[in-house]
Short mmCIF file of C-alpha atoms and ligand atoms in Angstrom, two decimals:
data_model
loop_
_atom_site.label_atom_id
_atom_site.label_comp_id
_atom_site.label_asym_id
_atom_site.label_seq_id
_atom_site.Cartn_x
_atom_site.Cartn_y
_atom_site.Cartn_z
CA UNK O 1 -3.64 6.68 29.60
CA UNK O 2 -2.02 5.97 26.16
CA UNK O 3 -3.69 3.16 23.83
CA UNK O 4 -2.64 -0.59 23.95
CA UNK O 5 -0.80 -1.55 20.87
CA UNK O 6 -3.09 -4.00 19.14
CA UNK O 7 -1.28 -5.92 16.62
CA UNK O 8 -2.95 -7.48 13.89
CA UNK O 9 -2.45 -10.03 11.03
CA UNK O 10 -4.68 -10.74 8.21
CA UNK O 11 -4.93 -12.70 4.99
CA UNK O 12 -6.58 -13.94 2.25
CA UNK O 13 -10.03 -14.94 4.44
CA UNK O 14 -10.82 -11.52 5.65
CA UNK O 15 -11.44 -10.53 2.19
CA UNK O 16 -13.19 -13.47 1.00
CA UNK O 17 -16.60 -12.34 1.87
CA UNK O 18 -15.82 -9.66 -0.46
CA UNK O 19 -15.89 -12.30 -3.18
CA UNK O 20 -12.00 -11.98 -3.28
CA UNK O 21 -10.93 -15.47 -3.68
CA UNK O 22 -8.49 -17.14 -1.14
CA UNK O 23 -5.50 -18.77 -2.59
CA UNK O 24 -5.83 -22.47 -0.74
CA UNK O 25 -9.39 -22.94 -0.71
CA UNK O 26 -9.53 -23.94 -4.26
CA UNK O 27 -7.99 -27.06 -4.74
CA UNK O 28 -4.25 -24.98 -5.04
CA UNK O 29 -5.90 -23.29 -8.10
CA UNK O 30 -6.03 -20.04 -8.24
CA UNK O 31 -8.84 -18.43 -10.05
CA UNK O 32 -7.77 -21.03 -12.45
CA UNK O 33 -4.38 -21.01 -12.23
CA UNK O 34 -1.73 -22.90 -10.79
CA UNK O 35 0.72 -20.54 -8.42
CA UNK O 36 3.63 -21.53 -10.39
CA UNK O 37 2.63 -20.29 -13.94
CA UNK O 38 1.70 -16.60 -12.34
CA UNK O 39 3.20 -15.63 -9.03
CA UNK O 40 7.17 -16.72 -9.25
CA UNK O 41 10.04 -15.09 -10.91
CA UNK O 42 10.25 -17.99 -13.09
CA UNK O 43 6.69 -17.30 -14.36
CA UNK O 44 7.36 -14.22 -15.31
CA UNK O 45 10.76 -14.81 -17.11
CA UNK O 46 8.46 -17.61 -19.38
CA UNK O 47 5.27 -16.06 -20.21
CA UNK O 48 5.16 -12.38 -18.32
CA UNK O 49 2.04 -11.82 -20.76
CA UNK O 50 -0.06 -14.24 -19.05
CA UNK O 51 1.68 -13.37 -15.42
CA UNK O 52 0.59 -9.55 -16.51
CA UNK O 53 -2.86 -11.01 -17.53
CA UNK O 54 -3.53 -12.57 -14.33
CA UNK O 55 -2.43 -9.63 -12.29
CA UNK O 56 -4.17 -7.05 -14.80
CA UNK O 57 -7.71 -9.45 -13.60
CA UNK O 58 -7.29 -9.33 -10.34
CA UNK O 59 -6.62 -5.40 -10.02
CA UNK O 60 -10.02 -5.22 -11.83
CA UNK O 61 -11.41 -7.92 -9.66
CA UNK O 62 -10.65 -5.90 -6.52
CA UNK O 63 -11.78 -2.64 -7.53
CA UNK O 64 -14.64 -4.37 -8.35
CA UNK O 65 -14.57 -5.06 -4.45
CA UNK O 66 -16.09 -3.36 -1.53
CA UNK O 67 -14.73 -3.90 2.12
CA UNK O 68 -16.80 -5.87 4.62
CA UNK O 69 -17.49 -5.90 7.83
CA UNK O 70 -14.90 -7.20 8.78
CA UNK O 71 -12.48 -4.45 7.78
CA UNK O 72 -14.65 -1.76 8.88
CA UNK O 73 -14.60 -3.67 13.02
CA UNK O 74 -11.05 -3.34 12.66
CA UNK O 75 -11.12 -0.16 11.17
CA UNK O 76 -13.18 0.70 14.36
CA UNK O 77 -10.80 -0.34 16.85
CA UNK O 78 -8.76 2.54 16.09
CA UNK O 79 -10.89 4.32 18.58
CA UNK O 80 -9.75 2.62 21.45
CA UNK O 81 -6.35 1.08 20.50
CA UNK O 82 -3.16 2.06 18.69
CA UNK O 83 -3.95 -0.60 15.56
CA UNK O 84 -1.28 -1.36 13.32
CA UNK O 85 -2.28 -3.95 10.61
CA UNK O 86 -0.14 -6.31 8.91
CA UNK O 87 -1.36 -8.08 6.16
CA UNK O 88 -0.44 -10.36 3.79
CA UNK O 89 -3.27 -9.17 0.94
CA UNK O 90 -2.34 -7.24 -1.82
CA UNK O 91 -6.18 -5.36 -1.81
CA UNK O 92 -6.52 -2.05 -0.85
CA UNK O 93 -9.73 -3.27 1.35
CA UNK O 94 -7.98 -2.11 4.87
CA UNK O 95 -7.86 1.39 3.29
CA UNK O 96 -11.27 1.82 2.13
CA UNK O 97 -12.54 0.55 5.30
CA UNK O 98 -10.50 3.61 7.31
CA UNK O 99 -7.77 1.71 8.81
CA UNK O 100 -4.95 4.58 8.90
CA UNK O 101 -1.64 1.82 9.70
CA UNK O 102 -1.08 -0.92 7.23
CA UNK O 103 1.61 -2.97 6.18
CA UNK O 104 1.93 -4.96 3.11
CA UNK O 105 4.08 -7.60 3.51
CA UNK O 106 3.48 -9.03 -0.19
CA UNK O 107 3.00 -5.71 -1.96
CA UNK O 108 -0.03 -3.85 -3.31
CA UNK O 109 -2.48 -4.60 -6.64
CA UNK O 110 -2.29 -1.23 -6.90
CA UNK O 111 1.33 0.00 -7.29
CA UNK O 112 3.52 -1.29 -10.08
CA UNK O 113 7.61 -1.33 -10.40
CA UNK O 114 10.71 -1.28 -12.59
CA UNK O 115 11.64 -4.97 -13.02
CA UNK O 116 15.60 -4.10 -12.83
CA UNK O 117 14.90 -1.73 -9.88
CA UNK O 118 12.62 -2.55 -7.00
CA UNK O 119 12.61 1.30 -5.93
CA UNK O 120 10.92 2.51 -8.79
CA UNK O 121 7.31 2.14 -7.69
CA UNK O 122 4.03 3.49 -9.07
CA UNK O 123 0.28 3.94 -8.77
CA UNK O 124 -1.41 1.79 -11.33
CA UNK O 125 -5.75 1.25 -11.63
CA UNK O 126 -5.92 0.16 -15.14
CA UNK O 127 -3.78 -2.53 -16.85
CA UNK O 128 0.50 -3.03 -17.06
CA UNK O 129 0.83 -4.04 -20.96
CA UNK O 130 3.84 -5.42 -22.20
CA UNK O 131 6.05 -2.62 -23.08
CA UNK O 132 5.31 -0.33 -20.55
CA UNK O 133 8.47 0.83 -18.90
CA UNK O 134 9.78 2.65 -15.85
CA UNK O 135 12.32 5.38 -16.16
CA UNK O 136 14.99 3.17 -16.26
CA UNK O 137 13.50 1.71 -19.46
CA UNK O 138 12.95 -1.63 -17.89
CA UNK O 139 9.73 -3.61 -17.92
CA UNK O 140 7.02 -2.67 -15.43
CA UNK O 141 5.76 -5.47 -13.57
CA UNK O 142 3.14 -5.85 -10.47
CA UNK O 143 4.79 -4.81 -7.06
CA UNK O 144 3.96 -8.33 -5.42
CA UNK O 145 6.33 -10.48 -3.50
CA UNK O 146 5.97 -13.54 -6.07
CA UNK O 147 6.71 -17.19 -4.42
CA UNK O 148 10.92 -17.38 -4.25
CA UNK O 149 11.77 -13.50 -3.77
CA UNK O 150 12.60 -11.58 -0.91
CA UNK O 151 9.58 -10.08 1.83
CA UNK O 152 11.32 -6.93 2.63
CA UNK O 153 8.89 -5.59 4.70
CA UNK O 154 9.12 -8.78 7.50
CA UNK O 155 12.08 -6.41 8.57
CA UNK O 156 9.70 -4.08 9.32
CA UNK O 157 7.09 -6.28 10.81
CA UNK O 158 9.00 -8.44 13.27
CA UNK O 159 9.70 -5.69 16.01
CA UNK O 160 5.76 -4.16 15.55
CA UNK O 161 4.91 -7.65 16.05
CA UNK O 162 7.34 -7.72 19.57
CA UNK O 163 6.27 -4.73 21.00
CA UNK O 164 2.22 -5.55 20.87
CA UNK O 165 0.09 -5.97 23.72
CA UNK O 166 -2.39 -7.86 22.05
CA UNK O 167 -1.81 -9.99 18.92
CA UNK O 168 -4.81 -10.96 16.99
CA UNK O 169 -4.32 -13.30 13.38
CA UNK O 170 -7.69 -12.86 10.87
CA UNK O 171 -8.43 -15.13 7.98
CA UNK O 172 -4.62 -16.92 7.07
CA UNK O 173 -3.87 -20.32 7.00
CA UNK O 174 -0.38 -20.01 8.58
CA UNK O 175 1.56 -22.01 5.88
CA UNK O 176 3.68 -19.15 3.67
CA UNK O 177 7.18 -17.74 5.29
CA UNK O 178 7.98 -15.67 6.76
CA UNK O 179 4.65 -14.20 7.20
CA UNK O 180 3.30 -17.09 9.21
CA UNK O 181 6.23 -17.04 11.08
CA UNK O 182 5.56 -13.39 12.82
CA UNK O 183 2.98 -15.52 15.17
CA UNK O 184 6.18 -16.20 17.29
CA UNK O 185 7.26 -12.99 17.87
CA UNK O 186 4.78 -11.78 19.63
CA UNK O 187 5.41 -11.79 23.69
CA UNK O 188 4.58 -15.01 25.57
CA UNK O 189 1.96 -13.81 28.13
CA UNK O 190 0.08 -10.88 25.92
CA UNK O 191 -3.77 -12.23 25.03
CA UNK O 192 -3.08 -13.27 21.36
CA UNK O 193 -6.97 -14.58 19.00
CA UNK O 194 -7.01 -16.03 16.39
CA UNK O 195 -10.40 -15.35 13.84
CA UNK O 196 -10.76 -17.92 11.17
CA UNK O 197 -13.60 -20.15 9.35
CA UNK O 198 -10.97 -22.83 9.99
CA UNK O 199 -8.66 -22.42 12.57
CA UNK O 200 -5.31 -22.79 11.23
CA UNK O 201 -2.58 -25.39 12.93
CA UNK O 202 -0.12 -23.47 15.26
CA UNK O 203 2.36 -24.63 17.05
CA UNK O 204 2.01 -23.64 20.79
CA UNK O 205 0.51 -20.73 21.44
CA UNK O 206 0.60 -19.32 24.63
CA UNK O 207 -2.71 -17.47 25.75
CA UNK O 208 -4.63 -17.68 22.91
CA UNK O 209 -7.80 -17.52 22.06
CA UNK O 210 -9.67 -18.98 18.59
CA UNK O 211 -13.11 -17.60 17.27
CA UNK O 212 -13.92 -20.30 14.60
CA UNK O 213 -16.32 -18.07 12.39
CA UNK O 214 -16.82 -16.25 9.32
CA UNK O 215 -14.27 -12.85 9.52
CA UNK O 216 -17.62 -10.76 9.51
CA UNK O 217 -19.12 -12.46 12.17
CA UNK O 218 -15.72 -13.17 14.21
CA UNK O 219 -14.21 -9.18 14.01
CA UNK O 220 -17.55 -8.65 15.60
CA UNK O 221 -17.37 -11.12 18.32
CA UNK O 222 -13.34 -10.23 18.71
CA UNK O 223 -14.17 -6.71 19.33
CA UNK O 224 -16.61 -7.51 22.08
CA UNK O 225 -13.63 -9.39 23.88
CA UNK O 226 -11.29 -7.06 23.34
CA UNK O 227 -13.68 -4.50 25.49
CA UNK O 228 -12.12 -6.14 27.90
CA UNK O 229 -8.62 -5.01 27.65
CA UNK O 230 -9.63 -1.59 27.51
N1 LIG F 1 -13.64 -15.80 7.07
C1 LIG F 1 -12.52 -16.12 7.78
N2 LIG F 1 -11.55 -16.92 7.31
C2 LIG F 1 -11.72 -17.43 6.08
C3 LIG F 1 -12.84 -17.15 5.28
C4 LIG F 1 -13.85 -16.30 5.84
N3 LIG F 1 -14.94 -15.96 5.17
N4 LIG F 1 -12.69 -17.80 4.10
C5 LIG F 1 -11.52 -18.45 4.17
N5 LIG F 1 -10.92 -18.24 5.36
C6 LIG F 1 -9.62 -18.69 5.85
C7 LIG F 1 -9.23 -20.10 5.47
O1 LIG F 1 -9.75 -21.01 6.43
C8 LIG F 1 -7.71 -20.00 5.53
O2 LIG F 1 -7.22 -20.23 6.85
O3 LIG F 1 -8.66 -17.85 5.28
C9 LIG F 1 -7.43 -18.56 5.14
C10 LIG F 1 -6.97 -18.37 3.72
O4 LIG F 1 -5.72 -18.99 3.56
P1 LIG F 1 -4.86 -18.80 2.23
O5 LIG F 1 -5.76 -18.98 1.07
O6 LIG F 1 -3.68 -19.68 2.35
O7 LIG F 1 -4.45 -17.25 2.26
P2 LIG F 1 -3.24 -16.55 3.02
O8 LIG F 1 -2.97 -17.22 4.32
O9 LIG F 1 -3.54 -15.10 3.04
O10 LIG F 1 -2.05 -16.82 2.02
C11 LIG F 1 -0.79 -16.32 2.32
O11 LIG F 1 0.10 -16.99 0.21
O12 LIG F 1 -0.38 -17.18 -2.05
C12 LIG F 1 0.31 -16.47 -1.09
O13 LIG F 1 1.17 -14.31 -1.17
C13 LIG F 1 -0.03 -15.03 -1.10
O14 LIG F 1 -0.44 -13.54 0.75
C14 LIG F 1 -0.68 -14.83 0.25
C15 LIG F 1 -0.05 -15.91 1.10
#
């Protein structure tokens, strides 16, 4: 018998007991700054030394970072489903933990582009300075989807998302499009959970099913449920 397709979408709270901070669960500060004056195009037009800053802090922050328990349960359920993950975090904590398919949907601390050409991507661990350029001599800047641009990759996402036979949604708070809009794509009757400290507000939800814990403690409890649909 072939696998079930287990689809899965995470964010900022799977990562948080990594000491990762989430981005609403600080007052709509983030790590001391406000969204606007780092993570939009018009950020980085005004002051891309402080937008490379705050990027530059957080790449250190998260190899700083070690995954939890939570990454390695879903990292597990590659035994006994076909897992894709979709996530909305820009850590590489899905990797380390062993998952093998991952999506980023709003780009990766660790890669780095052209700022005239979104194909030119690289590997980055240390710091972008100001200065540094791509082989089209532009700027390099992170490779994150700031607030206002495109998601590219929802292209990508929407029919993985359709074709699942179980949908499960860790650690998001539902709010940022399109990414919180993938919830409706997935079939009416397939068993859909939801794992979150706070269960997020969704709209209706046919067949679903909310763990309202911790992600450590919730993958855990998720995976014992999901022995069922072996
Ligand atoms: N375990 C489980 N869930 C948690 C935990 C935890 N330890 N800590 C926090 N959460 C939950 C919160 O209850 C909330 O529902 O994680 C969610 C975090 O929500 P956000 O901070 O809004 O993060 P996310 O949904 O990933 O944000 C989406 O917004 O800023 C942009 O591009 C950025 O990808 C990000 C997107």
């Amino acid at each position: 018998m072939s696998k079930k397709k287990l689809v899965i979408l995470t964010g900022a709270g799977i990562s948080a007991e990594s000491g990762l901070k989430t981005f609403r669960d600080s007052d709509g500060l983030w790590e001391g700054y406000a969204i606007e004056d780092v993570a939009t195009p018009a950020a980085w037009r005004k002051n891309p030394q402080l937008v490379l800053e705050f990027y530059n802090y957080r790449r250190k922050n998260v190899l700083d970072a070690e995954p939890n328990a939570a990454h390695f349960g879903l990292a597990e359920l590659e035994t006994d489903f076909d897992v894709t993950i979709i996530t909305q975090n820009i850590d590489d904590l899905h990797e380390r933990a062993g998952s093998t398919h991952i999506l980023h949907l709003h780009g990766e601390i660790f890669k780095m582009r052209s700022e005239k050409d979104e194909s030119l991507i690289y590997e980055i661990q240390g710091a972008i300075q100001m200065g540094d350029v791509a082989e089209d001599g532009a700027q390099l800047r992170p490779h994150i989807v700031w607030f206002g641009e495109a998601v590219p990759k929802i292209e990508e996402a929407v029919p993985i998302v359709q074709s699942a036979d179980l949908f499960v949604v860790v650690g998001t708070s539902l709010v940022v499009y399109p990414a919180a809009g993938l919830v409706n794509y997935a079939r009416r009757p397939i068993p859909k959970f939801i794992v979150d400290k706070k269960i997020p507000y969704t709209s209706e939800v046919y067949n679903l099913t909310t763990i309202e814990k911790p992600a450590t403690e919730g993958v855990s409890e998720l995976k014992e449920l999901l022995k069922s649909y072996l």
